[in-house]
Short mmCIF file of N, CA and C in Angstrom, two decimals:
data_model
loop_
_atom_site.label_atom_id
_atom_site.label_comp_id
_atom_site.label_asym_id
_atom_site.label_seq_id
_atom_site.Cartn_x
_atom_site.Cartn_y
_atom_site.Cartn_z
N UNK A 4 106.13 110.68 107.15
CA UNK A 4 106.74 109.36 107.05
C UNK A 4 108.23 109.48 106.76
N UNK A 5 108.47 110.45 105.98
CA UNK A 5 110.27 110.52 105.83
C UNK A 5 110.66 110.95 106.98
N UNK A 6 109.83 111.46 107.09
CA UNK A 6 110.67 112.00 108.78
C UNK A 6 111.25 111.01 110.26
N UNK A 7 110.11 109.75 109.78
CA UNK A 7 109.82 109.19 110.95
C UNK A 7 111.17 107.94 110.18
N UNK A 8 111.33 107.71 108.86
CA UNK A 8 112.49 106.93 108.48
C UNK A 8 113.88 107.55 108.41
N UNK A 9 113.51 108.98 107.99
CA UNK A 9 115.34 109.71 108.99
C UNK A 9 115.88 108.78 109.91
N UNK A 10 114.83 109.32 111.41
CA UNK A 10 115.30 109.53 112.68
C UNK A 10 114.90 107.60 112.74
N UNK A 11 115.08 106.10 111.83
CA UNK A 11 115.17 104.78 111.65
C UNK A 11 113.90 104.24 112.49
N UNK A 12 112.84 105.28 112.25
CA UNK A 12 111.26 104.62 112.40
C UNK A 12 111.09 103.39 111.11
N UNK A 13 110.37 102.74 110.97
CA UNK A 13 109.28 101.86 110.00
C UNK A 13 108.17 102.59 110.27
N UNK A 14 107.87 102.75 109.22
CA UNK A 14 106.57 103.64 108.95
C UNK A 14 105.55 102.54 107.70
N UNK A 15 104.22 102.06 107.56
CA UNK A 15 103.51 101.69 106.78
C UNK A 15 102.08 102.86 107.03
N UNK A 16 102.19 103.17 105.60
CA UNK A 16 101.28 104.03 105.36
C UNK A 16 100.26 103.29 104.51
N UNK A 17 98.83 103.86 104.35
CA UNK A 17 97.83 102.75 103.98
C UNK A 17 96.38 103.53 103.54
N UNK A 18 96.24 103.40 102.77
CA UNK A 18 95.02 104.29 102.52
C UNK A 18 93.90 103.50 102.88
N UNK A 19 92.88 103.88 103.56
CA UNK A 19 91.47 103.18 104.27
C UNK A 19 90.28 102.91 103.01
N UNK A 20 89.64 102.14 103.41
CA UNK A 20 88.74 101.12 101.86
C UNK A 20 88.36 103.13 101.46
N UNK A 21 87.67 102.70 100.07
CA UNK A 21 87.53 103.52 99.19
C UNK A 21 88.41 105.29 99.11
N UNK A 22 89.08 105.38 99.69
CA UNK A 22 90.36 106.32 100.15
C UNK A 22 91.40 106.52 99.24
N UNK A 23 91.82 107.25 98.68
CA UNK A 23 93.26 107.69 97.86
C UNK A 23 93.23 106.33 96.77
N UNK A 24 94.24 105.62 96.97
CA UNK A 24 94.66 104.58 95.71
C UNK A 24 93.90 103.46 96.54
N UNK A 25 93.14 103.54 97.32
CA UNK A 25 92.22 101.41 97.51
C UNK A 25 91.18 102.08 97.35
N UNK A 26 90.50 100.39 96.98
CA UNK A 26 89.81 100.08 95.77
C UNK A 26 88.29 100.33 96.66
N UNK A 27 87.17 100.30 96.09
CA UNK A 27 86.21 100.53 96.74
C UNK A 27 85.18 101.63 96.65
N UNK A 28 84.24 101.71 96.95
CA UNK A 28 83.28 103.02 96.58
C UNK A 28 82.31 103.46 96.80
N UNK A 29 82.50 103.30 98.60
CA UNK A 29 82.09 103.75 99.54
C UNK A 29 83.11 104.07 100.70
N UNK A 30 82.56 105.24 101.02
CA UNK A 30 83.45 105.22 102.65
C UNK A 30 82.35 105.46 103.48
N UNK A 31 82.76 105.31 104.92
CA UNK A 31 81.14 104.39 105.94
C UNK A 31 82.07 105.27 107.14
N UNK A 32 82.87 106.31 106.75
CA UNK A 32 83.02 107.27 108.02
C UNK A 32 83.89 107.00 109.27
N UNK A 33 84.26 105.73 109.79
CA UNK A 33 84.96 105.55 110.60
C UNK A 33 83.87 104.08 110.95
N UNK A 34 82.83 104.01 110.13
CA UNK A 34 82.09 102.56 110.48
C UNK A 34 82.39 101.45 110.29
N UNK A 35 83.32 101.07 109.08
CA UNK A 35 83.74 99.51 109.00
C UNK A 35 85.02 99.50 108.36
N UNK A 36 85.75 100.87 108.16
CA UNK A 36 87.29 101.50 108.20
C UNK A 36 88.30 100.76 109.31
N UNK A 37 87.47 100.97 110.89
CA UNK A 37 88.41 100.62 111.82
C UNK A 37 88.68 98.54 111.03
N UNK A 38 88.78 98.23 110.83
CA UNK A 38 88.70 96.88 109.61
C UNK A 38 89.93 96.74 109.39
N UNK A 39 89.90 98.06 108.31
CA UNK A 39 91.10 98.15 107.81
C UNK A 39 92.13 98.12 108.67
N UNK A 40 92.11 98.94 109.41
CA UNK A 40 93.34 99.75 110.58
C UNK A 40 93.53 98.15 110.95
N UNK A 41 92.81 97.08 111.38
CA UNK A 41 93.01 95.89 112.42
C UNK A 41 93.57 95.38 111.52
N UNK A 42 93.50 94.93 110.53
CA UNK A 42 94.48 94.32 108.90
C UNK A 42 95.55 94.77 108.99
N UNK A 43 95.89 95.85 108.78
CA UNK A 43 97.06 96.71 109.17
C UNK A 43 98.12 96.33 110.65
N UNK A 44 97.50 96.68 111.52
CA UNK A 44 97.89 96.07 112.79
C UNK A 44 98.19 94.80 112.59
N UNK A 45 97.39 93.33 112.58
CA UNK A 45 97.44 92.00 112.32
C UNK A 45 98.85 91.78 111.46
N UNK A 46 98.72 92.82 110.50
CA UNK A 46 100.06 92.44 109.45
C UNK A 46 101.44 92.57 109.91
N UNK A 47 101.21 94.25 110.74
CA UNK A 47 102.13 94.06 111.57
C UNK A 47 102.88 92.99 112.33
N UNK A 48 102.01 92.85 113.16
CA UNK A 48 102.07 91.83 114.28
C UNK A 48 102.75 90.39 113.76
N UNK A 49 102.20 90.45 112.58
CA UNK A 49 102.90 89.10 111.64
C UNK A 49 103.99 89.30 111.17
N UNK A 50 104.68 90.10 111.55
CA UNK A 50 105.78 90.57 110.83
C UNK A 50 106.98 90.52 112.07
N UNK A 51 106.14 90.20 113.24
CA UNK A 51 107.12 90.43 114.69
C UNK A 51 107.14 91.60 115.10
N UNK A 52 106.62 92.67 114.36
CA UNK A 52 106.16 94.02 115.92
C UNK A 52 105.53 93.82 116.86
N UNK A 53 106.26 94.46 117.66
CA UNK A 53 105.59 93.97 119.12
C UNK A 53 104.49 95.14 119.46
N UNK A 54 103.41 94.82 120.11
CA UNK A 54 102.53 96.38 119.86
C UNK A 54 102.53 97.17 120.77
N UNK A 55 103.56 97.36 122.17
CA UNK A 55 104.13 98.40 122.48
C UNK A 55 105.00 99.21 121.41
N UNK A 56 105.69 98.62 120.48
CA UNK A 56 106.64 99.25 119.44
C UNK A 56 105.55 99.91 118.60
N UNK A 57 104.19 99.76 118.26
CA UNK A 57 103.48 100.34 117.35
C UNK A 57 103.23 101.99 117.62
N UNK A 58 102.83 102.56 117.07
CA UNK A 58 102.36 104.02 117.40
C UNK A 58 101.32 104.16 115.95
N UNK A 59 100.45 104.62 116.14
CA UNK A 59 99.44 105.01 114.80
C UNK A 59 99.00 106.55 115.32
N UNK A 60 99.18 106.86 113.71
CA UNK A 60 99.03 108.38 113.64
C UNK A 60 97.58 108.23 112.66
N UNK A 61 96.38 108.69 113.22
CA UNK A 61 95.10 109.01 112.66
C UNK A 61 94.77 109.91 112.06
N UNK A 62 94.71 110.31 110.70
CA UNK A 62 94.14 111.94 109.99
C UNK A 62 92.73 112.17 109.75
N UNK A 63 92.17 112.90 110.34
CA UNK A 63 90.84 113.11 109.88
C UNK A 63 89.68 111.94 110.03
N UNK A 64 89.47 111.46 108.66
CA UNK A 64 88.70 110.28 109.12
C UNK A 64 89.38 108.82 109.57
N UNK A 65 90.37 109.36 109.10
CA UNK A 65 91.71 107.74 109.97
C UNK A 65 91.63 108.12 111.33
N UNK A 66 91.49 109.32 112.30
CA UNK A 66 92.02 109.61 113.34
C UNK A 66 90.29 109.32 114.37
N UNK A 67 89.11 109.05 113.35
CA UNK A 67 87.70 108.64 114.05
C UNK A 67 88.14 106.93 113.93
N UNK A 68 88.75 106.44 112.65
CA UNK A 68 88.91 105.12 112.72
C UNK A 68 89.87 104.38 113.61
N UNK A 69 91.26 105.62 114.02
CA UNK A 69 91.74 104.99 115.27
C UNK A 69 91.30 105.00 116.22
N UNK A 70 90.53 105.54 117.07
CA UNK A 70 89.69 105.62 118.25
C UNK A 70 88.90 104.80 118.04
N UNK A 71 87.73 104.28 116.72
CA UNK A 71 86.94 103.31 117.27
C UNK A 71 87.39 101.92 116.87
N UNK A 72 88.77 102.14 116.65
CA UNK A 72 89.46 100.45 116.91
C UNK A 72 90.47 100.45 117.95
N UNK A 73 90.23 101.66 118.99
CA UNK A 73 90.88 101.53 119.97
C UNK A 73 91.59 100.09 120.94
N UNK A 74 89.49 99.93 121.26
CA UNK A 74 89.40 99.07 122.15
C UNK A 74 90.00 97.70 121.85
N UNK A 75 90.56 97.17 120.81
CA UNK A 75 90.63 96.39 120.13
C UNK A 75 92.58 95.86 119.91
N UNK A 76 92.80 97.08 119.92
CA UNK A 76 94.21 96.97 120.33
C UNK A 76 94.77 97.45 121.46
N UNK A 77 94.50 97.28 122.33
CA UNK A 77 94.90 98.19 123.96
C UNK A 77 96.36 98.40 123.99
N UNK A 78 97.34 97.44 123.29
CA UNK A 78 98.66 97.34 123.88
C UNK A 78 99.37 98.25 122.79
N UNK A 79 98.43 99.10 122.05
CA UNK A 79 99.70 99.44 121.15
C UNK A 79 100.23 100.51 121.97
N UNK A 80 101.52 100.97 120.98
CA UNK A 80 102.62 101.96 121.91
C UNK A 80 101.85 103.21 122.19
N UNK A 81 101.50 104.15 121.10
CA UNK A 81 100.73 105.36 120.72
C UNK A 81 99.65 105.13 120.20
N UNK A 82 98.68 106.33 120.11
CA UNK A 82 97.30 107.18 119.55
C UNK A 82 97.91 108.16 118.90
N UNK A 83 97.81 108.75 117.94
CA UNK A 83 97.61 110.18 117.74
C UNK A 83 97.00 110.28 116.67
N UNK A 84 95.88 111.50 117.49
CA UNK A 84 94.72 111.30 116.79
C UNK A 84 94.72 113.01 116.12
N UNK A 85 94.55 113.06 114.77
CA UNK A 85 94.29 114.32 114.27
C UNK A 85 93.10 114.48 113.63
N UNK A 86 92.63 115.91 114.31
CA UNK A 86 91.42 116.39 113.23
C UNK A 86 90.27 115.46 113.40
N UNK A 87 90.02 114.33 114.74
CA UNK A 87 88.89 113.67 114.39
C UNK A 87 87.67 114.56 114.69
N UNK A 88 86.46 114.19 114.40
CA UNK A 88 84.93 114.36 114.61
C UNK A 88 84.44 113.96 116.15
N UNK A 89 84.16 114.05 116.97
CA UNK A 89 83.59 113.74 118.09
C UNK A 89 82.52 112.66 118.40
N UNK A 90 81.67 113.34 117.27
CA UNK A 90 80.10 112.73 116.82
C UNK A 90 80.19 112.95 115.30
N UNK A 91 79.93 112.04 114.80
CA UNK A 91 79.83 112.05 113.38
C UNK A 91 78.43 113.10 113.37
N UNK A 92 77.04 112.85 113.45
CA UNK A 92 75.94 113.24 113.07
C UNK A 92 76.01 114.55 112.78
N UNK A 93 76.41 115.72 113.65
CA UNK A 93 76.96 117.27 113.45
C UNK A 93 77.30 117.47 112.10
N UNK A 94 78.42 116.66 112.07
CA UNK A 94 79.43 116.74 111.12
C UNK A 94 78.98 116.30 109.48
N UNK A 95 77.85 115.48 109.53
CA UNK A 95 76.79 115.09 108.51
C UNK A 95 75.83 116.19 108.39
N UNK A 96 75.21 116.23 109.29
CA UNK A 96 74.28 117.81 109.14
C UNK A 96 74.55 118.69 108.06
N UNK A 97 76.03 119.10 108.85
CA UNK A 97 76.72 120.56 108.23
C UNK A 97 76.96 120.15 106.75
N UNK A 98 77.56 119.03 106.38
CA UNK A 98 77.96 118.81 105.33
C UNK A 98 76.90 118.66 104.04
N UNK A 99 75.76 117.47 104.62
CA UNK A 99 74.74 117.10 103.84
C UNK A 99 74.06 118.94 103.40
N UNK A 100 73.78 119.60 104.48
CA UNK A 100 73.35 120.61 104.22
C UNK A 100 74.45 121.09 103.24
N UNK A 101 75.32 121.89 103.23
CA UNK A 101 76.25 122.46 102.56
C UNK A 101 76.51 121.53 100.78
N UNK A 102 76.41 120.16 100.83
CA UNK A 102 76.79 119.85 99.76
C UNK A 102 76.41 118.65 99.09
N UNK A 103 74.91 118.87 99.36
CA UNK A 103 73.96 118.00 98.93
C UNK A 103 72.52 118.34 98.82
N UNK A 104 72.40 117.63 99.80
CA UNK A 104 70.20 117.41 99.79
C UNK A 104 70.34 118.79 101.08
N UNK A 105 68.61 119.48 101.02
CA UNK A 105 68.38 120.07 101.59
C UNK A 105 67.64 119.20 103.04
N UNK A 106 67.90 119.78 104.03
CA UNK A 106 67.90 119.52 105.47
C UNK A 106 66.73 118.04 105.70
N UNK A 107 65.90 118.95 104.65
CA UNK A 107 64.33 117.87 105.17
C UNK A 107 64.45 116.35 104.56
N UNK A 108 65.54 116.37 103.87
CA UNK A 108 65.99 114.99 103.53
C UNK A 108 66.92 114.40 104.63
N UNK A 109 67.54 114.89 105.59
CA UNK A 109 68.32 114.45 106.33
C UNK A 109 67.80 112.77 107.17
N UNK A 110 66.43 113.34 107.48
CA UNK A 110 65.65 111.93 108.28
C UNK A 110 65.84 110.76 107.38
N UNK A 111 65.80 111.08 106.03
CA UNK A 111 65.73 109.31 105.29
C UNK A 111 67.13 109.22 105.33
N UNK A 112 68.42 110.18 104.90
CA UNK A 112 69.58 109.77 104.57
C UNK A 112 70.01 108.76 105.81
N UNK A 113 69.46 109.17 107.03
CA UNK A 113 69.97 108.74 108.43
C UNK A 113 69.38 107.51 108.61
N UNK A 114 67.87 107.28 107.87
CA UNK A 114 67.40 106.36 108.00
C UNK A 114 68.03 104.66 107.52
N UNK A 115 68.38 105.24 105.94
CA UNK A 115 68.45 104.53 105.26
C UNK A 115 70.56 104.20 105.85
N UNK A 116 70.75 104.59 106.05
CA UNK A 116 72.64 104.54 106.04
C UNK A 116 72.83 103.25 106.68
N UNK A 117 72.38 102.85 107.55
CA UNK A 117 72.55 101.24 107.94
C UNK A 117 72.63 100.26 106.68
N UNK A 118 71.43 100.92 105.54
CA UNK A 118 71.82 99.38 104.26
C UNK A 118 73.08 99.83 103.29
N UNK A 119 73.66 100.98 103.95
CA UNK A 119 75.12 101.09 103.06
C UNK A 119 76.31 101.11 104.63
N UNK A 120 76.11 100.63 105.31
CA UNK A 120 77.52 100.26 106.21
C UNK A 120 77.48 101.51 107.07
N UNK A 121 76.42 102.62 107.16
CA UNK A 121 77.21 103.85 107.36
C UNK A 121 76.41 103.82 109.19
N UNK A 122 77.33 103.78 110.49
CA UNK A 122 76.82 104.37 111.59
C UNK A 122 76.35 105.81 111.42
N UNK A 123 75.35 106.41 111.73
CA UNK A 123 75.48 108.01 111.36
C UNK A 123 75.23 108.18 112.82
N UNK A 124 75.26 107.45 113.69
CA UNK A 124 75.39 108.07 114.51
C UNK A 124 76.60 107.83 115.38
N UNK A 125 77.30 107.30 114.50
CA UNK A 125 78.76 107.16 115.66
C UNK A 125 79.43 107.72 116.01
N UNK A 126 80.51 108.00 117.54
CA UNK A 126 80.55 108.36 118.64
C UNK A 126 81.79 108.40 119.20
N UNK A 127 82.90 108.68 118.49
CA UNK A 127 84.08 108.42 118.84
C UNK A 127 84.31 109.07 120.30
N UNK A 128 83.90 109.80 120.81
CA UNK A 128 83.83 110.47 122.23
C UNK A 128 83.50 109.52 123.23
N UNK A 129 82.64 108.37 122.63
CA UNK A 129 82.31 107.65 124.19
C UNK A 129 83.23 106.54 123.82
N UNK A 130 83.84 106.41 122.52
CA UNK A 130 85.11 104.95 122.45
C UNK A 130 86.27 106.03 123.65
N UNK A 131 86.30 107.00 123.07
CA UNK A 131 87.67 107.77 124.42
C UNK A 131 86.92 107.36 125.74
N UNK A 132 85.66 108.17 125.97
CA UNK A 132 85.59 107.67 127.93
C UNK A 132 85.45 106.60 128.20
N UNK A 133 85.41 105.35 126.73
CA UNK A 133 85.26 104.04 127.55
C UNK A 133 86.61 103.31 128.30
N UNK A 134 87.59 104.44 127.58
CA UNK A 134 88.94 103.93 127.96
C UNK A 134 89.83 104.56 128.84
N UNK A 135 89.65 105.06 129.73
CA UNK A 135 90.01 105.73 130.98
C UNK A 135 91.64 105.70 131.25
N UNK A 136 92.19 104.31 130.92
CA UNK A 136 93.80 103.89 130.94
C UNK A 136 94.32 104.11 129.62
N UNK A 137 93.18 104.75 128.37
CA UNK A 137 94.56 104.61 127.40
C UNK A 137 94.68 106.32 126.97
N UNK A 138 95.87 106.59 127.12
CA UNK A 138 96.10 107.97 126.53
C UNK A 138 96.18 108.21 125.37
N UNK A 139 95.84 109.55 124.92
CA UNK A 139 95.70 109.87 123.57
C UNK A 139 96.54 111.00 123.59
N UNK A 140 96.92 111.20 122.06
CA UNK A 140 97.56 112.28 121.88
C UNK A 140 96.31 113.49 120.83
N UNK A 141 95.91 114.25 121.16
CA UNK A 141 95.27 114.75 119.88
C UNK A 141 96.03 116.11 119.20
N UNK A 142 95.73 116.44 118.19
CA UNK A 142 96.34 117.46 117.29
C UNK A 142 94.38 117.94 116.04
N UNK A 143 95.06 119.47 116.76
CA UNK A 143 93.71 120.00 116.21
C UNK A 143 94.21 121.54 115.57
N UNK A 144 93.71 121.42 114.22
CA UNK A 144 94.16 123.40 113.56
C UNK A 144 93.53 123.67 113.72
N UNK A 145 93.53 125.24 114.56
CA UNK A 145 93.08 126.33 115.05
C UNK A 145 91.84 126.83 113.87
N UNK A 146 92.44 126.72 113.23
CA UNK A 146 91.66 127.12 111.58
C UNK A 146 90.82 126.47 111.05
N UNK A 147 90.31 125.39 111.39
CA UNK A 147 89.70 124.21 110.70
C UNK A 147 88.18 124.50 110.36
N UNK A 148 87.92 124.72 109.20
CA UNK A 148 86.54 125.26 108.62
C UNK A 148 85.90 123.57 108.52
N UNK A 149 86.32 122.34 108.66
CA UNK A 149 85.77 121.50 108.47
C UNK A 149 85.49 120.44 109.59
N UNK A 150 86.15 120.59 110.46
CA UNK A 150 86.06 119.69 111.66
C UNK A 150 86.51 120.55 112.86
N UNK A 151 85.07 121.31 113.17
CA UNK A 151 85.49 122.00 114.62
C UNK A 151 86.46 122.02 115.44
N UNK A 152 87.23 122.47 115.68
CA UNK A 152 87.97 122.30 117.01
C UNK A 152 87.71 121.96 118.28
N UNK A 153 86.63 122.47 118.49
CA UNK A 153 85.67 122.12 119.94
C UNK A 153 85.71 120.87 119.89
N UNK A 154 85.65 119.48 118.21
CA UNK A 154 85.40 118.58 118.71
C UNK A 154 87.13 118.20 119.76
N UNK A 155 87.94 118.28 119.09
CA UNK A 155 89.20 117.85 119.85
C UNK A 155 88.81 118.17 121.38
N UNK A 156 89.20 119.13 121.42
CA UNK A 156 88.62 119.74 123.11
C UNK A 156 87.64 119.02 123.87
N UNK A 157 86.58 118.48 122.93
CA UNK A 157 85.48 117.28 123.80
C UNK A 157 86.10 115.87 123.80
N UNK A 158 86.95 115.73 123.09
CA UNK A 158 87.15 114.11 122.99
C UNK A 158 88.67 114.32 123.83
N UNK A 159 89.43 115.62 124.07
CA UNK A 159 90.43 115.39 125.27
C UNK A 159 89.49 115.25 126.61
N UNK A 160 88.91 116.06 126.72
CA UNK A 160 87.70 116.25 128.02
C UNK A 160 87.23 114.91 128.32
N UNK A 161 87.00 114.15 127.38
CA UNK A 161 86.16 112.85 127.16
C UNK A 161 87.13 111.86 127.77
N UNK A 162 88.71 112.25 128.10
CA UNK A 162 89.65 110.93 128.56
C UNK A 162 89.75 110.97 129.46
N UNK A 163 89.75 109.78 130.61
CA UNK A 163 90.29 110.45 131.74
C UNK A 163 91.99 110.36 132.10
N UNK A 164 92.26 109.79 131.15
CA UNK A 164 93.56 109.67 131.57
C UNK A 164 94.74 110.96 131.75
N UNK A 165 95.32 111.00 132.91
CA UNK A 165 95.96 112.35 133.25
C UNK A 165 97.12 112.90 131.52
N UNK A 166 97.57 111.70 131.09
CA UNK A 166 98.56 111.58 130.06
C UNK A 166 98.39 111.95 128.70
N UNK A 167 97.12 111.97 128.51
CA UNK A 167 96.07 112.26 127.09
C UNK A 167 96.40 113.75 127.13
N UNK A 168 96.75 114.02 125.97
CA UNK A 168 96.89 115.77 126.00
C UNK A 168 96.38 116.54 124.71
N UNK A 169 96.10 117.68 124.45
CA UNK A 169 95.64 118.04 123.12
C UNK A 169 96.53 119.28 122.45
N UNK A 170 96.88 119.17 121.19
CA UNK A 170 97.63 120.17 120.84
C UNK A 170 96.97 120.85 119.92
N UNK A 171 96.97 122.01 120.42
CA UNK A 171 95.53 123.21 118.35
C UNK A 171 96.98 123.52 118.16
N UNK A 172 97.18 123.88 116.95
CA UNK A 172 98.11 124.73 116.10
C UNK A 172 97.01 125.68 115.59
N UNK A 173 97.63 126.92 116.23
CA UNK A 173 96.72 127.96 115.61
C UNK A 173 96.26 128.37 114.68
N UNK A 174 97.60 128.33 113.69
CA UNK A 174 97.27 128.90 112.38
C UNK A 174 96.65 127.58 111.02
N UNK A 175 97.10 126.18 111.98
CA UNK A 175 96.40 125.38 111.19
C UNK A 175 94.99 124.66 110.56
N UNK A 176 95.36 124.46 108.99
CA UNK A 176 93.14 124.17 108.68
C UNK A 176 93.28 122.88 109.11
N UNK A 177 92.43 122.08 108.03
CA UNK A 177 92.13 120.86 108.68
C UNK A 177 93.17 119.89 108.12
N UNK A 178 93.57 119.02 109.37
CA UNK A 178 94.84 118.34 109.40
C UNK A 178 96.25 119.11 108.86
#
C-alpha cells in the first residue's frame, strides 16, 4: 500500500469479517466474505471511483473472495489474485487432517458447514471459466507449504482469456 501511495495510487485496505482487526468469529472461507469485498467496492463507488479506475489485489483467502465476487463487478480495472485455493474441499482435507479432527470426522464437518455459512465445497476455478472476458492476474510462491501451487496453474488454465497470466516467485511461501 505505501508503495501504491508513492507512485499517487488510493489504496483502501480492509480486513474481511472475522480477519485481523473486524469484528466477528467466524470466517466461511471465501463463502459470505465476497460481502465484504462488494461493501468495499459500493463505498468506493460512492465516493466517485469509477470502476475501470479500481484494481483489487486478493491475498490468500481475499484472493478466493475476489474471484467469487468476480461476477458481480465485471467493470472493475484489475484482479490480482494471490495464493488463492482452486477448490476449497482439498484444502479442508489437508488442513482438518493436519490440525484438528481425524479424517473419519470429515463427512459430518462437511455435512454440517452449511448451518455455519461455510460452502465446503466452493469452487473458485469454475467462477474463473465462467468468465472467459475477464482477465486475471495471478501470483503464486514457488514455496508454498499451504496453498499448492498447482492450484494457481489450474485456475490460470481455468481462464480463457488470452490476457490472464500467472506469476510463481520461486523462492516464495505463501503469499
Amino acid at each position: 500500500a505505501e508503495d501504491l501511495l508513492r507512485r499517487g495510487c488510493d489504496a483502501l485496505l480492509f480486513d474481511l469479517r472475522s480477519s485481523g482487526q473486524s469484528e466477528g468469529d467466524r470466517v466461511t472461507f471465501a463463502t459470505r466474505e465476497p460481502n465484504d469485498l462488494l461493501g468495499a467496492y459500493d463505498l468506493l463507488r460512492g465516493m466517485a471511483y469509477r470502476a475501470a479506475d479500481i484494481a483489487i489485489l486478493g491475498i490468500s483467502m481475499g484472493a478466493a473472495t475476489t474471484i467469487e465476487a468476480a461476477p458481480q463487478i465485471p467493470g472493475v480495472g484489475a484482479l490480482v489474485i494471490d495464493s488463492s485455493f482452486a477448490r476449497l474441499r482439498p484444502l479442508l482435507d489437508r488442513e482438518l487432517r493436519r490440525n484438528s479432527l481425524p479424517g473419519l470426522f470429515n463427512p459430518a464437518f462437511y455435512l454440517l458447514s452449511p448451518a455455519f455459512g461455510l460452502d465446503s465445497d466452493l469452487r473458485p476455478i469454475e467462477v474463473v471459466r465462467s468468465m472467459p472476458d475477464r482477465a486475471f492476474l495471478f501470483f503464486h510462491g514457488g514455496a508454498d507449504v499451504y496453498v499448492p501451487t498447482q492450484d494457481s496453474r489450474d485456475l490460470r488454465r481455468a481462464s480463457d482469456n488470452s490476457s490472464s497470466d500467472l506469476v510463481i516467485i520461486a523462492s516464495a511461501t505463501h503469499v
